[in-house]
Short mmCIF file of C-alpha atoms in Angstrom, two decimals:
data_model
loop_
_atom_site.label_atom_id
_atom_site.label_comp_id
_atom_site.label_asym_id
_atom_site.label_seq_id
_atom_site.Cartn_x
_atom_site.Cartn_y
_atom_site.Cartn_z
CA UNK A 404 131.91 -60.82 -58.93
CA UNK A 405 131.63 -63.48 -56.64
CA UNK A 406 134.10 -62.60 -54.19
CA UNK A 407 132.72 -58.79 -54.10
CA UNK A 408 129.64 -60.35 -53.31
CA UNK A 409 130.77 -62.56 -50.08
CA UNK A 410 132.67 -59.29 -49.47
CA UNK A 411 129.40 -57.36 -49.25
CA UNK A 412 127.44 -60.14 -47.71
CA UNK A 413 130.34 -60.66 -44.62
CA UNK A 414 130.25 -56.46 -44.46
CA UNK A 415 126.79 -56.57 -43.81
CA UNK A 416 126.91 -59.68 -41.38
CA UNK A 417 130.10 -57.55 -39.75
CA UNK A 418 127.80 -54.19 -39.64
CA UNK A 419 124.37 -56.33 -38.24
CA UNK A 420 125.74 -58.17 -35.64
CA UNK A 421 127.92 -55.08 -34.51
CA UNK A 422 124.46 -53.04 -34.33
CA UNK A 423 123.00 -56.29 -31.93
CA UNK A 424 126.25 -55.86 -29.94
CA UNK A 425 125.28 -52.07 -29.69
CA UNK A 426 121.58 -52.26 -28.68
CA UNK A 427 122.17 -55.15 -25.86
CA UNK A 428 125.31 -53.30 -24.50
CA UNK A 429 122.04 -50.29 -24.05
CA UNK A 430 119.79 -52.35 -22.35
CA UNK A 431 122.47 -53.94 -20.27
CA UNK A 432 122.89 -50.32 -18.75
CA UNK A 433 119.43 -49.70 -17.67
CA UNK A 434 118.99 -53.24 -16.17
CA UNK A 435 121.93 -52.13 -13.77
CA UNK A 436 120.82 -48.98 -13.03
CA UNK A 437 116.96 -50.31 -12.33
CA UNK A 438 118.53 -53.00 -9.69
CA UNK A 439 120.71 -50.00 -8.36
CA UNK A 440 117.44 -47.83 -7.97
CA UNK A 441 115.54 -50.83 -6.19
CA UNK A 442 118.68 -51.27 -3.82
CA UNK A 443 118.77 -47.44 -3.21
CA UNK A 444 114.97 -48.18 -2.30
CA UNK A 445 115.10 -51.26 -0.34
CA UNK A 446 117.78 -49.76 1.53
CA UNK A 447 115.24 -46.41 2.38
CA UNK A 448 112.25 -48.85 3.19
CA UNK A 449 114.33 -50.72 5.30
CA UNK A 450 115.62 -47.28 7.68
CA UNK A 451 112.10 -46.40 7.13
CA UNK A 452 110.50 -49.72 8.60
CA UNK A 453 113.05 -49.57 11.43
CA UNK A 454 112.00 -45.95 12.54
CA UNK A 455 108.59 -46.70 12.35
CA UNK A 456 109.31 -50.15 14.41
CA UNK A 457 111.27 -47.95 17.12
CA UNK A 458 108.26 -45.27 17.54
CA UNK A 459 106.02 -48.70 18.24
CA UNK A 460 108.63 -49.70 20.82
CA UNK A 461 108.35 -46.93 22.00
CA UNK A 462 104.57 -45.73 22.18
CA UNK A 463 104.33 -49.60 23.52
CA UNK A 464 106.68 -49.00 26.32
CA UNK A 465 104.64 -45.72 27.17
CA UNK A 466 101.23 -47.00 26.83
CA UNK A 467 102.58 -49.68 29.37
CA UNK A 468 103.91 -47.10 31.75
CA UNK A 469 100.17 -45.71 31.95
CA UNK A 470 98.48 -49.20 32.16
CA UNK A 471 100.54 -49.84 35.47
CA UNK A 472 99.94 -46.28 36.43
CA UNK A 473 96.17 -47.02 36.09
CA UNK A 474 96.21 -50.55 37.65
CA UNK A 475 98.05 -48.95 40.51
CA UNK A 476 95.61 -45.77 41.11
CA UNK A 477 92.83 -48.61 40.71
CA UNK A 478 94.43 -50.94 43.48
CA UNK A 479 94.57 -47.67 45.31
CA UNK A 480 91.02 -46.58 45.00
CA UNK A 481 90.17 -50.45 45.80
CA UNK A 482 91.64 -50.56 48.93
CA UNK A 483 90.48 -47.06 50.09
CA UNK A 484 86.95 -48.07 49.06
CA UNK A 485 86.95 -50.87 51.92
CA UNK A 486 88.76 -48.68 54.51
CA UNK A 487 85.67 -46.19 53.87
CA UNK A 488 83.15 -48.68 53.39
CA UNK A 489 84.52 -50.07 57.11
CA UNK A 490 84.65 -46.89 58.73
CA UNK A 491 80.53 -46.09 57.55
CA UNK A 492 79.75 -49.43 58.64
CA UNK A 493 81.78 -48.83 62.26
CA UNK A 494 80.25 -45.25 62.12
CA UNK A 495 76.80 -46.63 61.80
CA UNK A 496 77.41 -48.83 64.34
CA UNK A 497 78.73 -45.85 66.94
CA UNK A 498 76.08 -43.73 65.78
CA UNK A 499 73.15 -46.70 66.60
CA UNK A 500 75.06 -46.72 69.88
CA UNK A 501 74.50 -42.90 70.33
CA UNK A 502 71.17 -43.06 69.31
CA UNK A 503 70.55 -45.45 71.93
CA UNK A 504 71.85 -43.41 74.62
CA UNK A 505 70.56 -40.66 73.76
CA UNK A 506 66.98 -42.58 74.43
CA UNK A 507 68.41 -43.66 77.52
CA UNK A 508 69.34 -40.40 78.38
CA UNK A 509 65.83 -38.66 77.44
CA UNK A 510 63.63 -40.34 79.56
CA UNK A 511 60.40 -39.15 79.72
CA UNK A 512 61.64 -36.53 77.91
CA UNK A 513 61.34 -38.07 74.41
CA UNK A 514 57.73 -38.65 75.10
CA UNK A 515 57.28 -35.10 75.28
CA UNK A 516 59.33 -34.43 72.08
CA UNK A 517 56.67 -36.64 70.55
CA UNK A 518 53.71 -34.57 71.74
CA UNK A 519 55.23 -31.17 70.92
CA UNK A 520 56.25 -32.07 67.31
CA UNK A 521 52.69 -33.76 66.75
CA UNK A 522 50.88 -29.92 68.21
CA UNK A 523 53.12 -28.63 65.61
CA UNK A 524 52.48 -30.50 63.06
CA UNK A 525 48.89 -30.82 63.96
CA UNK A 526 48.56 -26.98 64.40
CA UNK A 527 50.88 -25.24 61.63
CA UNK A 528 48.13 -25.91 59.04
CA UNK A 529 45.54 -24.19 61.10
CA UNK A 530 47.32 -21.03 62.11
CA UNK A 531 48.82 -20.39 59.26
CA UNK A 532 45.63 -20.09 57.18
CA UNK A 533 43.51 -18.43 59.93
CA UNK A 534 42.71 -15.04 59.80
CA UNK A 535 44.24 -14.35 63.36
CA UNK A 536 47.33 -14.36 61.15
CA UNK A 537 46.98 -11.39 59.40
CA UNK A 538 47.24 -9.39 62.83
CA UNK A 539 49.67 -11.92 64.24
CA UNK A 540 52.26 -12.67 61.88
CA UNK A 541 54.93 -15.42 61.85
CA UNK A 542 53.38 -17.57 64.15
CA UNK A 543 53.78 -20.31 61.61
CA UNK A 544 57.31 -19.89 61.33
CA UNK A 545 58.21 -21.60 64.80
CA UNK A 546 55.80 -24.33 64.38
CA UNK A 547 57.52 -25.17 61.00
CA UNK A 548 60.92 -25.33 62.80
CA UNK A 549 59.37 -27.32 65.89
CA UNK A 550 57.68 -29.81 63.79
CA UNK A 551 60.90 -30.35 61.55
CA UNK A 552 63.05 -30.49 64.48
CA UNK A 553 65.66 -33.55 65.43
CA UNK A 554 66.65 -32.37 69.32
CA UNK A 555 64.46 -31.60 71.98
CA UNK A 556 62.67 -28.16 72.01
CA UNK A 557 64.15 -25.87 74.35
CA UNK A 558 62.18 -23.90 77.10
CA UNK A 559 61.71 -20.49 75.15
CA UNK A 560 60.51 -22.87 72.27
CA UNK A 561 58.03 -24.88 74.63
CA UNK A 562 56.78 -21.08 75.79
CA UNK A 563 57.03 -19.60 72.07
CA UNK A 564 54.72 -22.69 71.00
CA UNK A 565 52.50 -22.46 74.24
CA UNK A 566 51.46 -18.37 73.48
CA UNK A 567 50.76 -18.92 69.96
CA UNK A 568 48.37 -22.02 70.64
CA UNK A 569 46.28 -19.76 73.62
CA UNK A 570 46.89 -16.39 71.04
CA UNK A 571 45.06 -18.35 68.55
CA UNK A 572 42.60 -19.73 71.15
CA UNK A 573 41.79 -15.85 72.43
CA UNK A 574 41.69 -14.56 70.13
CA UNK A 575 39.28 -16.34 68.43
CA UNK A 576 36.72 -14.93 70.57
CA UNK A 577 37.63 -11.23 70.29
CA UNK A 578 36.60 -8.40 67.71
CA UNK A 579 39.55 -6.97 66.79
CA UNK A 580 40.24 -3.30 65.10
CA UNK A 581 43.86 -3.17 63.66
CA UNK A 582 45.74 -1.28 60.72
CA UNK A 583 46.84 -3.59 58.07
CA UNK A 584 48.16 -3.25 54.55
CA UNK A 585 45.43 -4.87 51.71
CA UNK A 586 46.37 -5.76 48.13
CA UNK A 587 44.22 -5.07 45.65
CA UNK A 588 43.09 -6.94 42.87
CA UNK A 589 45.42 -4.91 40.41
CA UNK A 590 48.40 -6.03 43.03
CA UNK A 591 48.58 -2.34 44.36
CA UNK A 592 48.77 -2.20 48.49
CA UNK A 593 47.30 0.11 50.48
CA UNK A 594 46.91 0.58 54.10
CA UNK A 595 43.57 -0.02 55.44
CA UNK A 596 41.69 -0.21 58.88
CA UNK A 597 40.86 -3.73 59.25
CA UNK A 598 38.18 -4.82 61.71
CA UNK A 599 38.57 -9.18 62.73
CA UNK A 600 35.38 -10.83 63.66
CA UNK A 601 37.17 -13.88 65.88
CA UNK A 602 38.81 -16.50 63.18
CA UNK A 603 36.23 -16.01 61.06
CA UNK A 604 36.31 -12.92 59.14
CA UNK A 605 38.31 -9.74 58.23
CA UNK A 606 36.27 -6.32 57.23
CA UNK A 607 37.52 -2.91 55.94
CA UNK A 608 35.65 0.26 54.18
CA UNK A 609 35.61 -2.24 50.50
CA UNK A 610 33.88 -5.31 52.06
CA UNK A 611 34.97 -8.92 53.05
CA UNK A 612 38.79 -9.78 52.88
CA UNK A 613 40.49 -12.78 53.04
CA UNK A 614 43.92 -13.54 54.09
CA UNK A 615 45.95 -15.05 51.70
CA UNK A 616 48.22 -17.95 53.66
CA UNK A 617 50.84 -18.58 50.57
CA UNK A 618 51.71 -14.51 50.34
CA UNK A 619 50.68 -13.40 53.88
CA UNK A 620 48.17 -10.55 52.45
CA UNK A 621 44.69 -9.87 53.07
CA UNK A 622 42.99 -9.25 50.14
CA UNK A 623 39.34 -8.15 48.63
CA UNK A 624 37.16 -10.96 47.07
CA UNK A 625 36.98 -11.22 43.64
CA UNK A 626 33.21 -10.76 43.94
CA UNK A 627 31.37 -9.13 47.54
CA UNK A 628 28.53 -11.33 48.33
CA UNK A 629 24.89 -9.47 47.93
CA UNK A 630 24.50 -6.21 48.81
CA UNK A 631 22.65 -6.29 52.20
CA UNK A 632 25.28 -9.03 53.44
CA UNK A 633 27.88 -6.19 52.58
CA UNK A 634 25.64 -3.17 54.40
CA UNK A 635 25.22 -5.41 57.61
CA UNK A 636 29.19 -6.18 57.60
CA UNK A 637 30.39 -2.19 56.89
CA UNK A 638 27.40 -1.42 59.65
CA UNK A 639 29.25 -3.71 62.00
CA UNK A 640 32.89 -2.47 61.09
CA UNK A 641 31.56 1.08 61.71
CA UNK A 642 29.59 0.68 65.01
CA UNK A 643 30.96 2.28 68.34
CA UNK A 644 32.75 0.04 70.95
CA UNK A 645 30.14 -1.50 73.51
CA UNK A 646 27.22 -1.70 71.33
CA UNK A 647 25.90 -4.74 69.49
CA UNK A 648 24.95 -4.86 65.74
CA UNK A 649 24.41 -7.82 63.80
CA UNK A 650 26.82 -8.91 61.01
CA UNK A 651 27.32 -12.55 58.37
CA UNK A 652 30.06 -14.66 59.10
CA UNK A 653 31.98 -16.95 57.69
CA UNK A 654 32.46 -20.11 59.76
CA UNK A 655 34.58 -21.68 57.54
CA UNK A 656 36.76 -18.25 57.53
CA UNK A 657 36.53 -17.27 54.33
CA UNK A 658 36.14 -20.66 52.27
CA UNK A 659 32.66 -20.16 51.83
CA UNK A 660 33.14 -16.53 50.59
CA UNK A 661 35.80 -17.64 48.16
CA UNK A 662 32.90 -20.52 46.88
CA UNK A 663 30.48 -17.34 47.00
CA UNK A 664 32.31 -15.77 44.48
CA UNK A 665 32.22 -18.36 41.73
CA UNK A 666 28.15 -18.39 41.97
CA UNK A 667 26.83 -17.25 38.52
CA UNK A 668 24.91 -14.12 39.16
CA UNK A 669 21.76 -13.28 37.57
CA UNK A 670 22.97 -11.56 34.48
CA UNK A 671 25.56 -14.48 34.01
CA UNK A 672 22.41 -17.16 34.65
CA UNK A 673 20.58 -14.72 31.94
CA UNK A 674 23.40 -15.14 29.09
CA UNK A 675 23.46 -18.79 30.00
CA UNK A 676 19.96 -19.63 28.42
CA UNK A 677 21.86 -18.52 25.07
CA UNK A 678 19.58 -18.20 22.03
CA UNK A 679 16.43 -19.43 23.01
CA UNK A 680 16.74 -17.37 25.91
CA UNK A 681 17.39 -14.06 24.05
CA UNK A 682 14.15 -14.82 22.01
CA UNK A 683 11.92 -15.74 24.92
CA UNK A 684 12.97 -12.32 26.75
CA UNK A 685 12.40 -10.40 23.33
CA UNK A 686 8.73 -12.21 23.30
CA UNK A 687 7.92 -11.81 27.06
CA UNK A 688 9.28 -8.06 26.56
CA UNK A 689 7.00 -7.72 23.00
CA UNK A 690 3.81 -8.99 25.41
CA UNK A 691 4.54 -6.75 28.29
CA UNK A 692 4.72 -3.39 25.72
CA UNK A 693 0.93 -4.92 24.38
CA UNK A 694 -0.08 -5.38 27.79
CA UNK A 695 0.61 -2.50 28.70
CA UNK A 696 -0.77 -0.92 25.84
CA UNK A 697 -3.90 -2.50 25.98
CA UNK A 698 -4.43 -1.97 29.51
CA UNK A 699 -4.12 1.62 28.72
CA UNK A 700 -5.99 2.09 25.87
CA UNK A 701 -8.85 -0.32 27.35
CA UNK A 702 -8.90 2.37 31.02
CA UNK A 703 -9.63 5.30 28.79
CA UNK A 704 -11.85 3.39 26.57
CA UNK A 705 -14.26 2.41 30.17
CA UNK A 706 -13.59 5.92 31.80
CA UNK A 707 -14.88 7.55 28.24
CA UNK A 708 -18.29 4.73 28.65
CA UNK A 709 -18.60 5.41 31.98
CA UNK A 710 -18.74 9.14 31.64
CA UNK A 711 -21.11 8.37 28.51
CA UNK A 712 -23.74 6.37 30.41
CA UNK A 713 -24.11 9.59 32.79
CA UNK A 714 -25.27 11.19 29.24
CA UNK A 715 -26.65 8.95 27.14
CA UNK A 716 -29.21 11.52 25.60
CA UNK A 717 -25.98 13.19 23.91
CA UNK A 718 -23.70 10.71 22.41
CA UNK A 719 -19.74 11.61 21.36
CA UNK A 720 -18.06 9.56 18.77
CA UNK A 721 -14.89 9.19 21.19
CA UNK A 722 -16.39 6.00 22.93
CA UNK A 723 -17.49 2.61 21.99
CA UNK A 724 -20.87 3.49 23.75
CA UNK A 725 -21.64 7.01 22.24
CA UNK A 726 -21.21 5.13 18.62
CA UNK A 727 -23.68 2.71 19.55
CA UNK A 728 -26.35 5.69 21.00
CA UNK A 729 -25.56 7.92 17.75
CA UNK A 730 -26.76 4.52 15.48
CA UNK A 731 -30.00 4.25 17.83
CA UNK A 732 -30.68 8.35 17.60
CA UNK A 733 -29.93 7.83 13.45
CA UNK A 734 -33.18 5.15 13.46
CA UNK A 735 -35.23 5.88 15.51
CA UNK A 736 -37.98 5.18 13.15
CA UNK A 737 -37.13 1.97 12.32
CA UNK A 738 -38.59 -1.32 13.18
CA UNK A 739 -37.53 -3.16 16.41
CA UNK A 740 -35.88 -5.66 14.16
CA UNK A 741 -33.80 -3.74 11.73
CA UNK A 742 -32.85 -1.55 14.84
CA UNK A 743 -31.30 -4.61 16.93
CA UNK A 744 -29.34 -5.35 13.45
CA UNK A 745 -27.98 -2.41 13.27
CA UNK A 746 -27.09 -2.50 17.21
CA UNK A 747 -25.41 -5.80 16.86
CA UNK A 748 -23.28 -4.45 13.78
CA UNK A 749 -22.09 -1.44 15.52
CA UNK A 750 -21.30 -3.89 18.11
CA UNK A 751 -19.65 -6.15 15.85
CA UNK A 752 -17.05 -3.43 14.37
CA UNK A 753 -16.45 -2.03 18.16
CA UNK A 754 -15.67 -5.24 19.33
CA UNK A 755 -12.37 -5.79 17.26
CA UNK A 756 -11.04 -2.59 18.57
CA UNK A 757 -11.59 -3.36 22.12
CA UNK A 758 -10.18 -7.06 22.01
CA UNK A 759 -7.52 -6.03 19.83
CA UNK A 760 -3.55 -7.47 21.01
CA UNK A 761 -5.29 -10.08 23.73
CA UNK A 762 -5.12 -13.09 21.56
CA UNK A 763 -0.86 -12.23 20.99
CA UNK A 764 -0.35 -11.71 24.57
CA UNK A 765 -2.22 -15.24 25.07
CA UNK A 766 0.03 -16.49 21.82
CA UNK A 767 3.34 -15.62 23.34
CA UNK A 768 1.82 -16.74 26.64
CA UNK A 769 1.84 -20.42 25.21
CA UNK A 770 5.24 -20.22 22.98
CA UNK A 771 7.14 -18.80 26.03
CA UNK A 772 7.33 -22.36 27.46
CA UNK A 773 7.34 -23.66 24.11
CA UNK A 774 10.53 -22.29 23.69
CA UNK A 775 11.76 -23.12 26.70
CA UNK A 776 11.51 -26.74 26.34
CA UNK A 777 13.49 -26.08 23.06
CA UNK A 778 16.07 -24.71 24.81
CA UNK A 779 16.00 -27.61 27.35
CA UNK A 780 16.36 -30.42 24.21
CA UNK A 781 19.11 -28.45 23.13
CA UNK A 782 20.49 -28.20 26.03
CA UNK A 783 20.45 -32.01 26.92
CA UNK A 784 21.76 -32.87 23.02
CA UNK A 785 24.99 -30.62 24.21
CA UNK A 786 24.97 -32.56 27.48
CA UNK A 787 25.35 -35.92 25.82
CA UNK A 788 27.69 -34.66 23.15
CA UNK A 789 30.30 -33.48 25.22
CA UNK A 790 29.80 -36.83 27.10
CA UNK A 791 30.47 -38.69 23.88
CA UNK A 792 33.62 -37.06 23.47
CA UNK A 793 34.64 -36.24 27.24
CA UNK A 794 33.33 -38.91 29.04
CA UNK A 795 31.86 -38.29 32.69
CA UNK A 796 35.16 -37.84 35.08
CA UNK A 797 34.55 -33.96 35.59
CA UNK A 798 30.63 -32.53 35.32
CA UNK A 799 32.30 -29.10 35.03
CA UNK A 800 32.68 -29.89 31.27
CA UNK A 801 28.83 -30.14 31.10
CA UNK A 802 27.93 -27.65 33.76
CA UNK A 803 27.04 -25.15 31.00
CA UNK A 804 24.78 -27.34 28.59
CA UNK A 805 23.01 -28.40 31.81
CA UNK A 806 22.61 -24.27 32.74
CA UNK A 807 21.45 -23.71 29.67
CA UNK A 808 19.00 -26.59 29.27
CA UNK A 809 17.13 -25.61 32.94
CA UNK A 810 17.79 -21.85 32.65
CA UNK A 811 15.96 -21.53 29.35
CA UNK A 812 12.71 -23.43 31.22
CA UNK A 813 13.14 -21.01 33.71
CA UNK A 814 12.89 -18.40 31.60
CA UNK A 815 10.16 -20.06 29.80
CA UNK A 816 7.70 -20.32 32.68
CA UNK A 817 8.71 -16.48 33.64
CA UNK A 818 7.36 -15.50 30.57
CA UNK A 819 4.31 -17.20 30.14
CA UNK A 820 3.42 -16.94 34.17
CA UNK A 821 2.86 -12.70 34.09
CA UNK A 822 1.06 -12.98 30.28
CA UNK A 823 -1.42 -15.69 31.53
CA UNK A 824 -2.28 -13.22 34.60
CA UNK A 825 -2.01 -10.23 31.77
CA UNK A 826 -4.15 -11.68 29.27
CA UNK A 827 -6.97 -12.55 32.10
CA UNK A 828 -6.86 -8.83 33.39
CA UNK A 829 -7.20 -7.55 29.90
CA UNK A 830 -9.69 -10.16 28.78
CA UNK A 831 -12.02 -9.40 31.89
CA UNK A 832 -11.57 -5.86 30.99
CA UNK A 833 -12.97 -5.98 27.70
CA UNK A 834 -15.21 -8.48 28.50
CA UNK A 835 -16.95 -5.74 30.82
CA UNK A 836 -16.91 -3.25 28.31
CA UNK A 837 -18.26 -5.61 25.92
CA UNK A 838 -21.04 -6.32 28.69
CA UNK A 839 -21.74 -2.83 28.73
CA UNK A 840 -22.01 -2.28 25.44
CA UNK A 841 -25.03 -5.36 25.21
CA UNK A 842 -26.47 -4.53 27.59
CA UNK A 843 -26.94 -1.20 27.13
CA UNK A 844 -27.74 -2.16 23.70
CA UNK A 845 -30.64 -4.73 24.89
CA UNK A 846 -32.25 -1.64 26.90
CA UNK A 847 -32.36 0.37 23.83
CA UNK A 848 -34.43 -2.38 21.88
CA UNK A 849 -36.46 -3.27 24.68
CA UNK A 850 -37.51 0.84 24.94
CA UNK A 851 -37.87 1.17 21.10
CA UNK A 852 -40.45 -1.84 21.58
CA UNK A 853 -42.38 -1.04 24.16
CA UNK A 854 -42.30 2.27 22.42
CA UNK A 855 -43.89 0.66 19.36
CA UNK A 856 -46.52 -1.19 21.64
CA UNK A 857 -47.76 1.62 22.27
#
């Protein structure tokens, strides 16, 4: 038993260590074939690295080639920057030298170079706004080249610039009739007879014109000044050769018209006063209709008295007067007392009648300016507001808080001005109606008592 059990015991020992034998013989393998994998790889990086060293080499070797390239182009450049920068400085120098003899060579000449660029440049301005030019055209045009010229003026140019100055000069005292085209204010042309008053002012069938310097075109104002300024002008334009008629000018010619037409006429002035304004022109409007009224009704009331005190033994109830008789005839038997009573009540209830609307008219009389001194405190409280946020550089920005504030006094005093002279007429009036009525009423009770005395 012992011996088959050392037999078993070696078998397995034999069988174990044969297994070990096995497994390290496996692993053996796949070392090798790991260090033949990194070899295979080393071997790839190493062709790999060297390709990627030659491209280097050989981007280096190119990059190189274009460095020189550039430091030679540069060197180049360099050394044509001094040739050039020596040929300006010799061709200043020659041209200083040219300049010079060209002085030399001038004479007195350059002297008159001098005198015909500054009548140029002196004179382009004038002619080219003046109103000469819109019969004469291009006359600017050589006194812009003359004044911008570098070489002496030649002798058609001295003769060119010598008839526009004496054109100009001539015909500044002539009156001119010429056809011209005019541009309307909608940009449409048309041709038009054009009649020139010197340098100072160009007429046709529509009004004043003024020539336009930037476009070359003659064109209506905006506004015509006032009418008989107009009449006297088309009068002028339309008078036969030889005789004299009188006409406005422009002195200026035409920068007083063009001011003229920015003036605020008297409907614009009007709508300037604003609200207060609109009310003191209702209320002044409100007391003209009860003026009027008034001074109506009271001319039929003292043409009905009058024609009563040529009857007074027959009274009519259509006047004050004939009320008053028909009480007297109604008591005649009454005491002298009791009779003035009831002349001073019929009186009494004629009197509202005939004084009726005077007090308004004197009312609206005294709120006119009332209200016009509102408008003027409103007026200066916009003033100073648009100060406070403006500031004072341009009075334009206040120019219509100031209109309003003295536009609505204005209006103020026009209102209560023709009221105070209405309300006087129409309190005189009644008053003399009134003083009819008394004292036609005093004669009655000083009859009835003399009457009684007897």
């Amino acid at each position: 038993m012992k011996k088959v059990f050392k037999g078993l015991i070696v078998a397995a020992a034999v069988t174990l260590s044969a297994g070990v034998c096995l497994t390290a013989a496996a692993d053996t393998a796949k070392l090798d074939q790991l260090l033949e994998q990194v070899k295979k790889d080393r071997t790839a990086e190493g062709r790999m690295n060297q390709q990627r060293e030659q491209e280097f080499l050989s981007d280096r070797a190119d990059k190189q080639a274009l460095l020189n390239k550039a430091k030679a182009e540069f060197s180049a450049e360099e050394a044509r920057g001094r040739n050039l920068t020596k040929a300006f400085a010799d061709n200043e120098t020659k041209l200083a030298a040219k300049e010079q003899e060209l002085v030399n060579a001038q004479g007195t000449l350059g002297e008159m170079f001098g005198i015909v660029r500054g009548a140029a440049t002196e004179t382009i301005g004038g002619i080219a706004t003046s109103n000469i030019s819109a019969q004469y055209k291009g006359r600017e045009d050589l006194l812009k080249k003359l004044a911008d010229a570098k070489e002496l003026p030649t002798i058609s140019e001295l003769e060119e610039l010598w008839i526009a100055l004496q054109t100009e000069m001539t015909e500044s005292a002539k009156v001119a009739k010429f056809e011209g085209s005019v541009t309307a204010l909608d940009g449409n042309a048309a041709p038009a007879q054009v009649t020139r008053v010197g340098a100072f002012n160009l007429i046709s069938d529509i009004g004043y014109l003024v020539y336009n310097a930037d476009t070359k075109e003659m064109q209506p104002l905006v506004k015509q000044p006032e009418s008989y300024v107009v009449a006297d002008a088309l009068n002028f334009k339309n008078a036969a050769a030889g005789t004299v008629a009188p006409v406005y000018i422009d002195p200026t010619g035409g920068n007083l018209l063009r001011l003229k037409t920015q003036e605020a006429t008297l409907e614009e002035q009007f709508h300037q006063g604003g609200t207060p304004g609109y009310v003191i022109t209702v209320l002044l409007i409100i007391g003209l209709l009860i003026g009027a009224v008034r001074w109506a009704s009271l001319t039929a009331a003292g043409a009905k008295i009058k024609s009563q005190l040529k009857n007074v033994n027959n009274p009519t109830a259509d006047n004050a007067l004939g009320r008053i008789l028909k009480v007297y005839h109604d008591n005649k038997n009454v005491d002298v007392e009791n009779l003035e009573l009831k002349l001073d009540e019929a009186i009494m209830r004629e009197t509202p009648s005939i004084e009726k609307g005077i007090a308004i008219i004197k009312l609206i009389a005294a709120v006119g300016p009332l209200l016009g001194l509102l408008g003027t405190v409103i007026g200066m409280i916009g003033a100073f507001q648009v100060i406070t946020l403006h500031g004072t550089g341009d009075p334009k920005i206040m120019a219509g808080q100031i209109s309003m504030a003295l536009v609505t006094t204005v209006q103020g005093l026009v209102c209560a001005l023709p009221l105070l002279f209405i309300h006087s007429l129409l309190q005189s009036k009644s008053n003399s109606i009134l003083h009819i009525l008394d004292e036609q009423s005093a004669g009655i009770i000083a009859a009835h008592a003399e009457k009684e005395k007897a």
